[in-house]
Amino acid sequence: MKYLFVSLLCFTLVSCTAKTTKPAIIQGSSMGTFYSVSYFPTDSSPSEDKLTKLLKQKLQHVNALMSTYIPSSEVSRFNQFHSTKPFPISQETYKVIQYALLVSSKTQGAFDITVAPLVNLWGFGPTKKTNKVPSKRQIKNALSHVDYAKLTVLTNPTRVRKSDPLLQIDLSAIAKGYAVDVLKETLQEQGLQRALVNIGGEIAVLGKKTKKQDWIVGIEKPLIKKQAVQQRLALNDSAIATSGDYRNFFQVDHTRYAHTINSKTGYPVHRIETTASTSVILPSCMQADAWATAFMALPYKQALTLAKQEKIPLFLIIHTQNNQSFKSYKTDNFTGYLK
């Protein structure tokens, strides 16, 4: 079943020009998107078949915990749990929710995993896509059950509790990044030292591609019907995630409604902001995934200010007047990654 993520495909892999041995590549589909793992085998690393099977198992496990499309997943069962009593969760889901709440706090709710009722209402969740604009009454009702402050994580053992029985969570804006981290860690555990993991455009790299050369990736131009590289980047031992408004949307009466929902207004963020895409580089793809969505939900000037305060490398692209062209901005600490 599909697993929809708020942070969509915004990267294009750029091939290296250096004459090096080509990496082995494992590809497949998961979480409603593609995944690709490029790696250089070592003498001690497992066979490609064994590694392929292991990576698939890891992805299936994350899905079984965090998918909103699988009724039996941990997140789905929590959403169906209409009680304010503590709900037992795994260490993995606890880690993801805990970091999501941290980003929510730092962004004053611009990033909010309890936005699930609104995501479903607008047709971007597991419910059937309607391509219709909800009524003000419907939005108001959904908003009454959205507030990250109504969600609490507990330890020893790990549990999560909601103060509103109808509260629901959607980890789409962070779980795919977490899955990237899981695959990267798995590769390390298997003795690999040079690899690139890509799940639907969220990327983490292990080491360098060669002793002297970083892995080269590209931030995509936020074009609806075309694919082109906006900016090339050089990465090693880091992760990058992007959120954008140009892949998952529907249009009614010449107005485009994108998938990232403002948890304060109940409407897609593009109705009030001009940001086209945001790209974040951090050691963890889970962290980068969450922050990219958070910055997408904020006015771009506020996003740049917060990124500077938190020392988060940020590259964002905004729509110019009448959406006819784009303009990019970056924090100073992003400059070192430019190729």
Short mmCIF file of C-alpha atoms in Angstrom, two decimals, residues 77-87 150 160-167:
data_model
loop_
_atom_site.label_atom_id
_atom_site.label_comp_id
_atom_site.label_asym_id
_atom_site.label_seq_id
_atom_site.Cartn_x
_atom_site.Cartn_y
_atom_site.Cartn_z
CA ARG A 77 -3.23 1.78 15.70
CA PHE A 78 -2.40 4.86 17.78
CA ASN A 79 -4.61 6.99 15.53
CA GLN A 80 -7.45 4.49 16.00
CA PHE A 81 -6.91 4.52 19.78
CA HIS A 82 -9.56 7.00 20.96
CA SER A 83 -8.36 7.28 24.53
CA THR A 84 -6.15 9.56 26.61
CA LYS A 85 -4.40 6.63 28.25
CA PRO A 86 -0.70 6.04 27.43
CA PHE A 87 -0.19 3.96 24.26
CA LYS A 150 -1.75 17.71 23.04
CA VAL A 160 2.81 8.22 23.78
CA ARG A 161 -0.30 9.93 25.11
CA LYS A 162 -2.84 12.31 23.58
CA SER A 163 -4.99 14.67 25.62
CA ASP A 164 -7.55 14.77 22.78
CA PRO A 165 -9.00 11.28 22.07
CA LEU A 166 -9.46 12.24 18.39
CA LEU A 167 -5.88 13.42 17.92
#
